[in-house]
């Protein structure tokens, strides 16, 4: 099977089928009440909904819009969520779970030692991680579900009606397992997650709508408690398109806190060499580190105070300069992904129209300075870094409900999608960084006489050879046996707004078709995308060489087949010695194909072309004469 270069084919009934699906979704949307928007943060979470055309964030029972993403499992068995749980952190560190978003949907063996620096123990639990709490294992989905359940209750109190559907945001680089775990957590809390939305996309949507930004480029730099995302978005005619995303699911303010704790722990040890630092002191150190870090965003010095730490009081001044020296290596790690995202989006920093800083940690002056240095512009200040993501989730909920109409959100494919073609080559159908939803297709034909079916191997990756890319699935499409090059099989790729790839293969003669749905083509793990792109750069020359060789060999085989067919059909037209010349050129090309380098194959192709050209011309003339004769002209 090989592509014959025909343009994309249109498919009216495919489109109408999708329209039907939308119609079904819309009609159910009308009957099921309000959709809430939720920012399920590493440190804090927020919930809200559209109200009379405005996005509103709801206060919790303590009157605050930020609900700490902390869940405590006290001895009395009454699970606590939010601020009451957070207050238990210092008292019961082993059973008060915070920053669990870092671990959701991940396996224990995936976790690096640096990631597991939390005050509660983490143990493997099936394919995921859990925390042993009073003889039971509490999984990360259960923790997320407790937070979501609390937000649902808070929203229901304000709305005075049951809430059963939500848009939930996640970091752009959450992989499929992490997204699915988040969805399941929603379901366990009694919330159908109607859309998972990338956090930076949500922030840009909130910003764009609030400022009526209709055209331009936006960079969203999002440094939260546990994750970092950088996204480059294009806005045109009010439509948001994520052109590139990059980031790190394990980088954030928690790492800065950990470095401060490390320093303070060393000093405490030096001060009280005999005292063992119990977990309570450790917990208080963590809290104190964060408190002082936040203070130092506003003031030049702050005092770390730990009364009754070990066998005495601990107190020391921390300056912003000292904090910045500790935080710099963490903050610096955001630089590379920013350049990568700009380059993936194909723009220079100077072309940006907006720089939005999101995530609590972006309030730190050092972070702002680094962002200004990277992007060469001041950040936009109109957005509240703590609330932008939640507001975007609420707006997305409004879009799904039909109450917000002017903005549409688009994501991008992180890697190219295509199929394997004859000779083991990757034939890209939807290139990397294409905005989704997306649809593209090509016509393919059979490579062998009498072929009865085609195998369509669906691939993802940036390499030229199929074997170096990832195989996502396979389809088999049958058709009536026919001569080589006469079958017509259309292969169409369609990615919907949820990142689900639908592959349709259709025999255009009979209309017979096969369909395959593949999930998670958009949500590919950051590290895997990087690895694939790096390998494609590293092997670019050899890959291109391999592709050229394969294509040259295919072309040679095609020429040899045609030359043989012409020879057998036109013996009467041959001139003296011509048959021998053609056979010898065929043999030379066959030999070259097996072992010779590219230039030798090329020159053997040219030789065969030259010796067959006069015969081909005579054949054409003969056919022409025959046609004229048939019309009675001659
Ligand atoms: P988020 O995940 O977006 O809620 O961000 C939480 C992180 O931001 C935590 O590490 C907080 O310590 C940090 N943070 C919140 N406010 C500030 C502030 N004013 N200055 C520095 N860091 C902050």
XYZ file of C-alpha atoms and ligand atoms in Angstrom:
657
model
C 0.000 0.000 0.000
C 1.370 3.452 -0.749
C 0.003 6.962 -0.945
C -0.804 8.075 -4.460
C -0.770 11.752 -3.670
C -4.454 12.428 -4.195
C -5.854 15.300 -2.154
C -7.900 14.851 1.016
C -11.316 13.382 0.462
C -14.447 14.848 1.865
C -17.027 12.768 3.660
C -20.378 14.403 4.140
C -22.064 11.652 6.103
C -19.126 11.424 8.514
C -19.676 15.043 9.380
C -23.401 14.611 9.770
C -22.865 11.701 12.140
C -20.739 13.946 14.336
C -23.405 16.643 14.190
C -25.884 14.098 15.471
C -23.618 13.333 18.407
C -23.445 17.028 19.218
C -27.199 17.302 18.995
C -27.600 14.439 21.461
C -25.103 16.009 23.840
C -26.789 19.376 23.626
C -30.248 18.020 24.279
C -29.069 16.112 27.350
C -27.236 19.237 28.509
C -30.523 21.130 28.577
C -32.078 18.659 31.011
C -29.332 18.100 33.507
C -28.975 21.422 35.290
C -25.937 23.546 35.844
C -22.363 22.513 35.041
C -19.834 23.744 37.594
C -16.217 24.620 36.813
C -13.583 23.229 39.180
C -9.899 24.000 39.535
C -8.636 20.926 41.389
C -5.308 22.414 42.476
C -2.291 20.863 44.113
C -2.508 23.302 46.994
C -5.959 24.864 46.719
C -9.144 24.127 44.820
C -11.977 26.368 43.645
C -15.483 25.888 42.301
C -17.900 28.177 40.488
C -20.577 28.434 37.849
C -22.030 30.899 35.361
C -24.617 33.199 36.821
C -26.646 35.575 34.653
C -23.856 35.471 32.063
C -21.017 36.092 34.563
C -18.497 33.546 35.869
C -18.802 33.355 39.663
C -16.538 31.568 42.135
C -18.290 30.283 45.250
C -17.155 30.789 48.836
C -16.851 27.697 51.040
C -18.373 27.393 54.501
C -15.540 29.544 55.887
C -16.355 32.286 53.399
C -13.166 31.713 51.350
C -13.014 30.909 47.671
C -9.786 28.927 48.046
C -10.351 25.531 49.646
C -7.061 23.860 50.624
C -6.682 20.546 48.774
C -6.014 18.814 52.061
C -7.890 15.817 53.465
C -7.466 14.609 57.047
C -8.411 11.188 58.366
C -8.726 11.717 62.138
C -9.158 8.954 64.663
C -12.912 9.568 65.084
C -13.403 8.501 61.452
C -14.950 11.809 60.341
C -13.006 12.797 57.245
C -12.168 16.493 57.082
C -11.520 18.540 53.956
C -10.110 22.017 53.355
C -9.101 24.440 56.089
C -10.091 22.179 59.042
C -7.899 19.467 57.527
C -5.092 21.888 56.870
C -5.091 22.899 60.517
C -4.396 19.270 61.421
C -1.276 19.143 59.254
C 1.073 19.961 62.094
C -0.745 17.728 64.597
C -1.318 14.615 62.555
C 1.113 14.731 59.640
C 0.908 11.011 58.850
C -2.866 11.038 58.296
C -3.348 14.499 56.820
C -2.873 14.294 53.102
C -1.811 17.306 51.017
C -0.271 17.813 47.533
C -1.704 14.432 46.533
C -2.347 15.701 43.019
C 1.319 14.974 42.358
C 0.660 11.274 42.821
C -2.754 10.747 41.263
C -2.779 8.186 38.450
C 0.900 7.374 38.950
C 2.598 4.179 39.984
C 4.897 3.935 42.985
C 7.824 2.855 40.835
C 7.422 6.011 38.694
C 8.040 8.320 41.611
C 11.459 9.855 42.075
C 12.820 10.114 45.594
C 12.630 13.913 45.386
C 8.907 13.773 44.648
C 8.019 11.724 47.684
C 9.231 14.266 50.230
C 5.850 14.537 51.929
C 5.036 14.072 55.580
C 2.899 10.976 55.109
C 4.125 7.557 53.981
C 3.467 6.419 50.413
C 3.171 2.757 49.530
C 2.492 0.892 46.290
C -1.135 -0.095 45.816
C -1.821 -2.128 42.689
C -0.708 0.018 39.786
C -0.940 3.224 41.840
C 0.106 4.687 45.202
C -1.707 4.886 48.509
C -1.205 6.136 52.052
C -1.622 3.664 54.931
C -4.105 5.281 57.317
C -5.234 3.435 60.450
C -4.945 -0.018 58.933
C -6.457 1.017 55.593
C -4.979 2.192 52.340
C -6.213 5.518 51.101
C -5.698 5.942 47.366
C -5.083 9.254 45.639
C -8.398 9.089 43.800
C -10.172 8.789 47.136
C -8.425 11.939 48.364
C -9.292 13.857 45.174
C -12.840 12.579 45.414
C -13.146 13.896 48.993
C -12.038 17.371 47.822
C -14.399 17.284 44.824
C -17.246 16.129 47.032
C -16.660 19.079 49.371
C -16.644 21.511 46.430
C -19.861 19.940 45.119
C -21.522 20.423 48.513
C -20.338 24.049 48.709
C -21.652 24.731 45.191
C -25.006 23.100 45.963
C -25.398 25.307 49.038
C -24.928 28.441 46.947
C -26.915 27.299 43.934
C -29.681 25.753 46.023
C -29.914 22.866 43.593
C -28.186 19.501 43.102
C -24.996 19.596 41.029
C -24.055 16.514 39.033
C -21.749 17.708 36.253
C -18.411 19.497 36.205
C -15.564 20.755 34.071
C -12.336 19.921 35.909
C -8.933 21.376 35.087
C -5.643 19.446 35.082
C -2.047 20.402 34.205
C -1.473 20.301 30.462
C 1.052 17.509 30.856
C -1.113 15.127 32.826
C -1.060 11.837 30.959
C -4.025 9.658 30.191
C -3.810 7.700 33.449
C -3.728 10.912 35.492
C -6.676 12.387 33.580
C -8.708 9.203 33.915
C -7.959 9.000 37.630
C -9.207 12.598 37.975
C -12.384 11.690 36.090
C -12.969 8.655 38.288
C -12.457 10.792 41.383
C -15.212 13.079 40.049
C -17.530 10.144 39.501
C -16.870 8.819 43.009
C -17.898 12.264 44.286
C -21.127 12.095 42.289
C -19.903 14.410 39.540
C -19.857 13.500 35.901
C -16.717 15.141 34.507
C -18.018 16.458 31.199
C -14.706 17.976 30.211
C -11.129 17.810 31.397
C -9.533 21.166 30.598
C -5.853 22.058 30.609
C -5.121 24.613 33.302
C -3.224 27.167 31.143
C -5.939 26.992 28.520
C -8.480 27.771 31.197
C -6.404 30.709 32.429
C -6.048 32.123 28.925
C -9.756 31.752 28.348
C -10.500 33.637 31.552
C -8.048 36.359 30.650
C -9.126 36.584 27.028
C -12.788 36.854 27.763
C -12.306 39.355 30.557
C -10.232 41.624 28.382
C -12.049 41.046 25.113
C -8.798 39.882 23.559
C -9.758 38.949 20.025
C -6.420 38.642 18.213
C -2.862 37.861 19.280
C -0.426 35.500 20.964
C -0.543 34.659 24.660
C 2.017 32.865 26.814
C 0.587 31.346 29.984
C 3.303 30.656 32.545
C 1.747 28.638 35.344
C 3.816 27.799 38.401
C 1.678 26.295 41.143
C 2.410 24.239 44.221
C 3.324 21.050 42.403
C 3.191 21.578 38.665
C 4.586 23.851 36.004
C 2.994 24.460 32.626
C 3.861 26.828 29.850
C 1.466 27.211 26.959
C 1.579 29.370 23.868
C -1.873 30.226 22.616
C -3.063 32.016 19.538
C -6.272 33.982 19.628
C -7.902 34.870 16.362
C -11.393 36.217 15.950
C -12.000 35.311 19.597
C -11.006 31.663 19.040
C -8.360 30.247 21.378
C -5.892 27.816 19.929
C -3.163 26.197 22.015
C -0.223 26.171 19.635
C 2.234 24.471 21.953
C 2.470 23.268 25.518
C 5.375 22.123 27.612
C 5.986 21.674 31.309
C 6.771 19.471 34.243
C 4.232 17.678 36.422
C 6.673 17.649 39.324
C 7.923 21.189 39.680
C 6.464 23.937 41.825
C 6.310 25.892 45.042
C 6.490 22.700 47.111
C 10.051 22.229 45.824
C 10.991 25.695 47.048
C 9.448 24.906 50.449
C 11.444 21.660 50.516
C 14.693 23.547 49.932
C 13.926 25.994 52.730
C 13.055 23.063 55.034
C 16.319 21.374 54.088
C 18.296 24.462 55.069
C 16.390 25.000 58.318
C 16.650 21.329 59.268
C 20.415 21.452 58.859
C 20.564 24.519 61.091
C 18.309 22.926 63.719
C 20.524 19.872 63.787
C 23.595 22.039 64.170
C 21.922 23.888 67.034
C 20.633 20.780 68.840
C 22.944 18.015 67.736
C 21.407 15.442 70.044
C 17.777 16.177 69.345
C 15.966 14.034 66.865
C 13.564 16.079 64.814
C 10.222 14.387 65.245
C 7.581 14.458 62.552
C 5.656 17.198 64.343
C 8.649 19.537 64.169
C 9.142 18.530 60.530
C 5.514 19.415 59.781
C 5.790 22.756 61.532
C 9.009 23.437 59.632
C 7.189 22.845 56.339
C 4.388 25.220 57.267
C 6.803 27.828 58.527
C 8.884 27.589 55.349
C 5.824 28.253 53.194
C 4.590 31.061 55.429
C 7.939 32.842 55.306
C 8.270 32.269 51.566
C 4.898 33.932 50.968
C 5.784 36.843 53.262
C 9.025 37.396 51.363
C 7.053 38.067 48.184
C 5.984 41.313 49.821
C 8.803 42.172 52.238
C 12.605 42.092 52.259
C 13.034 39.993 55.436
C 10.906 37.670 57.530
C 11.415 35.760 60.746
C 11.274 31.988 60.933
C 9.874 31.072 64.319
C 9.640 27.582 65.735
C 8.902 27.737 69.446
C 9.609 24.491 71.269
C 11.365 22.850 68.353
C 13.248 19.874 69.776
C 14.698 20.969 73.090
C 14.684 24.750 72.558
C 13.217 27.587 70.515
C 14.378 28.143 66.999
C 14.282 31.589 65.438
C 16.132 33.175 62.543
C 15.809 35.955 60.027
C 15.491 34.995 56.386
C 16.098 37.612 53.727
C 14.568 37.698 50.273
C 18.102 37.370 48.872
C 18.686 34.140 50.821
C 15.326 32.780 49.774
C 16.034 33.619 46.148
C 19.390 31.846 46.280
C 17.610 28.730 47.588
C 14.749 29.001 45.090
C 16.800 29.848 42.007
C 17.649 26.267 40.943
C 13.931 25.365 41.149
C 12.754 28.456 39.282
C 15.511 28.077 36.664
C 14.048 24.696 35.701
C 11.112 26.532 34.111
C 13.356 28.262 31.562
C 13.984 25.407 29.128
C 10.330 24.395 28.687
C 9.528 28.051 27.856
C 12.016 28.144 24.979
C 10.823 24.775 23.794
C 7.177 25.901 23.737
C 8.068 29.101 21.821
C 10.013 27.103 19.275
C 7.218 24.529 18.944
C 4.711 27.326 18.399
C 7.050 28.748 15.741
C 7.211 32.244 17.215
C 9.749 34.490 18.856
C 9.211 35.871 22.336
C 9.041 39.340 20.757
C 5.890 38.323 18.877
C 3.926 37.714 22.078
C 1.074 40.091 22.831
C 0.412 38.919 26.364
C 2.227 37.154 29.150
C -0.044 35.736 31.821
C 1.395 34.479 35.074
C -0.733 31.900 36.829
C -0.333 29.779 39.970
C 0.331 31.007 43.485
C 4.091 30.637 43.128
C 4.149 33.153 40.264
C 3.563 35.873 42.872
C 7.211 35.463 43.909
C 9.280 38.402 42.577
C 12.081 36.055 41.457
C 9.629 34.092 39.300
C 8.274 37.280 37.751
C 11.813 38.501 36.972
C 12.710 35.217 35.305
C 9.502 35.258 33.238
C 10.231 38.848 32.165
C 13.780 37.854 31.207
C 12.628 34.813 29.190
C 9.785 36.512 27.357
C 11.259 39.993 27.128
C 8.053 41.672 28.290
C 6.227 42.588 31.443
C 3.454 40.252 32.540
C -0.176 41.278 32.372
C -1.433 42.046 35.823
C -5.185 41.985 35.265
C -5.475 38.316 36.126
C -5.646 36.975 39.660
C -3.098 34.142 39.596
C -5.083 32.083 42.094
C -8.429 32.338 40.339
C -7.767 32.515 36.598
C -7.818 28.733 36.086
C -11.063 28.305 38.004
C -12.686 31.175 36.110
C -11.652 29.504 32.847
C -13.213 26.229 34.024
C -16.429 28.081 34.791
C -16.383 29.740 31.360
C -15.792 26.351 29.725
C -18.768 25.013 31.683
C -20.715 27.965 30.284
C -19.608 27.118 26.754
C -20.812 23.538 27.217
C -24.104 24.717 28.686
C -24.522 27.112 25.781
C -24.506 30.208 27.989
C -21.104 31.435 26.666
C -20.916 31.421 22.918
C -18.102 33.631 21.696
C -15.034 31.572 22.590
C -13.999 28.131 21.428
C -11.041 26.288 22.915
C -8.611 24.257 20.940
C -5.825 21.929 22.007
C -2.980 20.570 19.897
C -1.666 17.145 18.975
C 1.664 16.704 20.793
C 3.011 14.232 18.196
C 2.261 13.451 14.543
C -0.330 10.814 13.702
C -0.218 8.701 10.577
C -0.195 5.224 9.124
C 2.453 2.791 7.984
C 2.825 2.668 4.226
C 4.491 0.165 1.936
C 8.182 -0.186 2.673
C 7.735 0.457 6.408
C 7.498 4.251 6.119
C 5.533 6.649 8.323
C 2.928 8.553 6.309
C 1.826 11.523 8.427
C -1.882 12.354 8.222
C -2.179 14.839 11.101
C 1.124 16.608 11.874
C 2.394 17.440 15.341
C 0.958 20.577 16.967
C -2.184 20.571 14.813
C -5.088 22.250 16.590
C -7.861 19.890 17.633
C -10.578 19.105 16.771
C -8.930 18.123 13.482
C -9.799 16.023 10.462
C -7.618 14.875 7.556
C -7.484 11.973 5.189
C -5.747 10.476 2.187
C -6.476 7.927 -0.496
C -4.336 4.810 -0.646
C -4.127 2.008 -3.153
C -2.919 -1.576 -3.319
C 0.730 -2.380 -4.003
C 0.273 -5.958 -5.186
C -1.848 -7.548 -7.918
C -4.827 -9.499 -6.605
C -4.529 -8.032 -3.095
C -7.732 -8.591 -1.107
C -7.226 -6.417 1.939
C -5.118 -3.666 3.421
C -3.742 -3.493 6.899
C -3.854 0.027 8.287
C -1.366 0.414 11.139
C -1.999 3.624 13.056
C 1.165 5.297 14.288
C 2.164 8.194 16.505
C 5.588 9.789 16.449
C 8.103 11.920 14.594
C 10.339 9.289 13.031
C 10.469 8.556 9.289
C 10.364 4.793 9.670
C 7.202 3.163 11.012
C 9.133 0.827 13.306
C 10.576 3.774 15.264
C 7.136 5.259 16.043
C 4.474 4.007 18.477
C 1.781 1.757 17.120
C -1.615 2.805 18.468
C -3.816 0.252 16.735
C -4.617 -1.547 13.543
C -7.484 -1.894 11.088
C -8.015 -4.416 8.324
C -10.087 -3.312 5.358
C -11.107 -5.830 2.709
C -11.919 -5.192 -0.979
C -12.448 -7.153 -4.203
C -9.167 -8.515 -5.633
C -7.920 -6.126 -8.300
C -4.745 -5.251 -10.212
C -2.057 -3.288 -8.437
C -2.804 0.419 -8.023
C -6.539 0.165 -8.686
C -8.029 -0.277 -5.208
C -9.115 2.977 -3.560
C -9.082 3.013 0.207
C -9.691 6.273 1.973
C -8.194 6.616 5.428
C -9.526 9.434 7.520
C -8.332 10.614 10.928
C -10.635 12.684 13.061
C -9.692 13.927 16.539
C -12.552 15.309 18.578
C -12.280 18.013 21.214
C -11.643 15.403 23.918
C -8.553 14.130 22.127
C -10.152 10.885 20.941
C -8.887 9.781 17.543
C -11.387 8.078 15.270
C -9.815 6.270 12.321
C -12.064 5.429 9.416
C -10.879 3.216 6.554
C -13.262 2.911 3.637
C -13.214 1.058 0.340
C -14.539 3.881 -1.818
C -15.831 1.459 -4.477
C -18.197 -0.476 -2.210
C -18.506 1.874 0.756
C -17.402 -0.955 3.089
C -15.681 0.562 6.103
C -13.927 -0.107 9.382
C -13.767 2.310 12.293
C -11.428 2.355 15.262
C -11.487 4.763 18.231
C -8.216 5.460 20.016
C -8.082 7.475 23.221
C -5.290 9.573 24.654
C -3.579 10.653 21.467
C -3.390 14.206 22.776
C -2.573 13.512 26.404
C 0.850 12.020 25.994
C 3.292 12.190 28.866
C 5.702 15.117 28.639
C 8.802 12.979 28.971
C 7.676 10.632 26.194
C 6.959 13.538 23.820
C 10.346 15.044 24.571
C 12.080 11.726 24.047
C 10.366 11.200 20.708
C 11.108 14.719 19.443
C 14.728 14.515 20.617
C 15.174 11.154 18.856
C 13.729 12.576 15.638
C 16.217 15.461 15.756
C 19.110 13.211 16.651
C 18.351 10.703 13.901
C 17.083 13.238 11.329
C 19.849 12.612 8.791
C 19.870 8.835 8.957
C 16.025 8.752 9.019
C 15.803 10.932 5.906
C 18.431 8.751 4.249
C 16.464 5.607 5.122
C 13.253 7.154 3.777
C 14.948 8.234 0.518
C 16.428 4.741 0.077
C 13.077 3.054 0.705
C 11.310 5.389 -1.704
C 14.033 4.881 -4.296
C 13.761 1.102 -3.968
C 9.964 1.294 -4.299
C 10.309 3.452 -7.388
C 12.895 1.031 -8.823
C 10.627 -1.963 -8.242
C 7.808 -0.089 -9.892
C 10.016 0.730 -12.921
C 11.247 -2.869 -13.190
C 7.650 -4.190 -13.108
C 6.537 -1.715 -15.792
C 9.592 -2.404 -18.009
C 8.959 -6.177 -17.852
C 5.279 -5.721 -18.668
C 6.071 -3.449 -21.615
C 8.686 -5.897 -22.917
C 6.300 -8.831 -22.900
C 3.546 -6.816 -24.593
C 5.540 -5.242 -27.384
C 7.921 -7.860 -28.768
C 6.870 -6.921 -32.318
C 7.978 -3.320 -31.832
C 11.461 -4.110 -30.581
C 14.503 -3.058 -32.566
C 17.627 -5.119 -32.863
C 19.485 -5.509 -29.566
C 16.859 -3.471 -27.728
C 15.489 -6.393 -25.692
C 18.996 -7.253 -24.483
C 19.695 -3.627 -23.550
C 16.480 -3.397 -21.532
C 17.020 -6.759 -19.809
C 20.552 -5.795 -18.927
C 19.362 -2.442 -17.492
C 16.692 -4.281 -15.470
C 19.288 -6.720 -14.084
C 21.624 -3.847 -13.223
C 18.860 -2.012 -11.369
C 17.802 -5.173 -9.489
C 21.394 -5.726 -8.411
C 21.826 -2.088 -7.387
C 18.614 -2.196 -5.322
C 19.961 -5.085 -3.289
C 23.329 -3.757 -2.349
C 24.394 -0.485 -3.941
C 24.423 3.008 -2.419
C 21.868 5.646 -3.377
C 23.753 7.257 -6.326
C 24.294 3.854 -8.004
C 20.576 2.991 -7.726
C 19.694 6.433 -9.085
C 21.984 6.036 -12.064
C 20.651 2.483 -12.720
C 17.106 3.952 -12.659
C 18.167 6.648 -15.123
C 19.767 4.005 -17.356
C 16.603 1.874 -17.401
C 14.538 4.973 -18.101
C 16.802 5.871 -21.020
C 16.824 2.441 -22.679
C 13.029 2.018 -22.360
C 12.112 5.527 -23.539
C 12.298 4.860 -27.343
C 10.165 1.737 -26.929
C 7.660 3.606 -24.767
C 7.453 6.311 -27.459
C 6.859 3.707 -30.165
C 4.159 2.074 -28.040
C 2.448 5.428 -27.605
C 2.658 6.162 -31.347
C 1.222 2.718 -32.123
C -1.650 3.228 -29.715
C -2.299 6.666 -31.192
C -2.405 5.279 -34.745
C -4.725 2.541 -33.629
C -7.087 5.061 -32.087
C -7.107 7.178 -35.258
C -7.725 4.074 -37.356
C -10.626 3.125 -35.150
C -12.140 6.556 -35.738
C -11.645 6.114 -39.486
C -9.202 9.006 -39.741
C -6.438 6.888 -41.282
P -1.369 26.877 43.437
O -1.008 25.426 43.205
O -1.534 27.651 42.197
O -2.486 27.057 44.433
O -0.069 27.524 44.094
C 0.311 27.204 45.390
C 1.750 27.550 45.586
O 1.936 28.953 45.486
C 2.246 27.138 46.936
O 3.558 26.601 46.839
C 2.268 28.447 47.701
O 3.245 28.443 48.714
C 2.651 29.411 46.620
N 2.229 30.787 46.904
C 0.981 31.247 47.155
N 0.999 32.569 47.359
C 2.299 32.956 47.238
C 2.972 34.220 47.360
N 2.314 35.341 47.618
N 4.308 34.216 47.149
C 4.991 33.101 46.868
N 4.409 31.912 46.764
C 3.081 31.826 46.944
